[in-house]
XYZ file of C-alpha atoms in Angstrom:
87
model
C -60.150 230.750 -66.623
C -62.697 228.037 -65.906
C -60.149 225.180 -65.504
C -57.737 227.282 -62.917
C -60.893 228.016 -60.860
C -62.098 224.342 -60.780
C -58.479 223.115 -60.047
C -58.265 225.605 -57.185
C -61.635 224.265 -55.732
C -60.641 220.760 -55.961
C -58.916 220.933 -52.619
C -55.954 218.544 -53.498
C -52.894 218.765 -51.059
C -50.392 216.103 -50.393
C -49.396 214.817 -46.846
C -46.517 217.265 -46.862
C -48.625 220.140 -47.298
C -51.191 218.810 -44.281
C -48.434 218.852 -42.358
C -47.223 222.416 -43.085
C -51.101 223.877 -42.645
C -51.013 221.967 -39.320
C -47.590 223.844 -38.090
C -48.605 226.959 -39.702
C -52.132 227.151 -37.639
C -50.803 225.794 -34.576
C -47.695 228.628 -34.425
C -50.007 231.259 -35.691
C -53.164 230.506 -33.202
C -50.463 230.309 -30.169
C -49.050 233.653 -31.351
C -52.210 235.125 -31.947
C -53.230 234.189 -28.439
C -50.283 235.760 -26.603
C -50.427 239.123 -28.727
C -53.996 239.371 -28.283
C -54.056 238.838 -24.394
C -51.021 241.141 -23.947
C -52.788 243.832 -26.072
C -55.905 243.505 -24.146
C -53.945 243.066 -20.544
C -52.348 246.444 -21.726
C -55.611 248.366 -22.815
C -57.603 246.613 -20.206
C -60.138 245.937 -22.944
C -61.639 242.508 -23.579
C -63.109 244.166 -27.008
C -59.418 244.537 -27.989
C -58.381 240.993 -27.017
C -61.218 239.211 -28.834
C -61.253 241.877 -31.771
C -57.318 241.271 -32.392
C -57.612 237.138 -31.855
C -60.601 237.459 -34.477
C -58.543 239.081 -37.172
C -55.722 236.687 -36.604
C -58.289 233.843 -37.267
C -59.694 235.532 -40.449
C -56.173 235.739 -41.748
C -55.230 232.517 -40.780
C -58.416 230.787 -42.560
C -57.329 232.917 -45.871
C -54.007 231.336 -45.459
C -54.731 227.616 -44.655
C -58.471 226.737 -46.023
C -57.767 227.453 -49.613
C -55.612 224.479 -51.448
C -52.678 226.886 -52.495
C -50.226 225.087 -54.692
C -47.448 225.604 -52.235
C -49.425 222.674 -50.178
C -48.752 220.202 -53.077
C -45.507 220.591 -54.146
C -44.896 216.812 -52.842
C -47.653 215.121 -54.775
C -48.074 211.014 -54.170
C -46.794 208.987 -56.845
C -49.569 206.087 -56.860
C -48.343 202.748 -58.395
C -49.853 201.704 -61.558
C -52.986 199.691 -61.651
C -52.616 195.958 -62.289
C -54.692 194.259 -64.846
C -58.121 192.685 -63.550
C -58.963 189.593 -64.429
C -62.669 188.812 -65.508
C -64.286 186.047 -63.786
């Protein structure tokens, strides 16, 4: 149990995962802005606009901030270390 929690909190994601997170965040924020604006305009309420947008931001944060395993599907393969010479 402790090992699983530690692995989740390490925060390792690969480059492809970073691109995926960026795309998800960008697309979701654009959609959230449009939906929030239209709902707020239709109801003539800034409270609805900002409340709905805040809800989208909280949900987006739950999706993109933790280092979910889906963001580490293409781990970087490092070259083996060469032997070092003592001087």
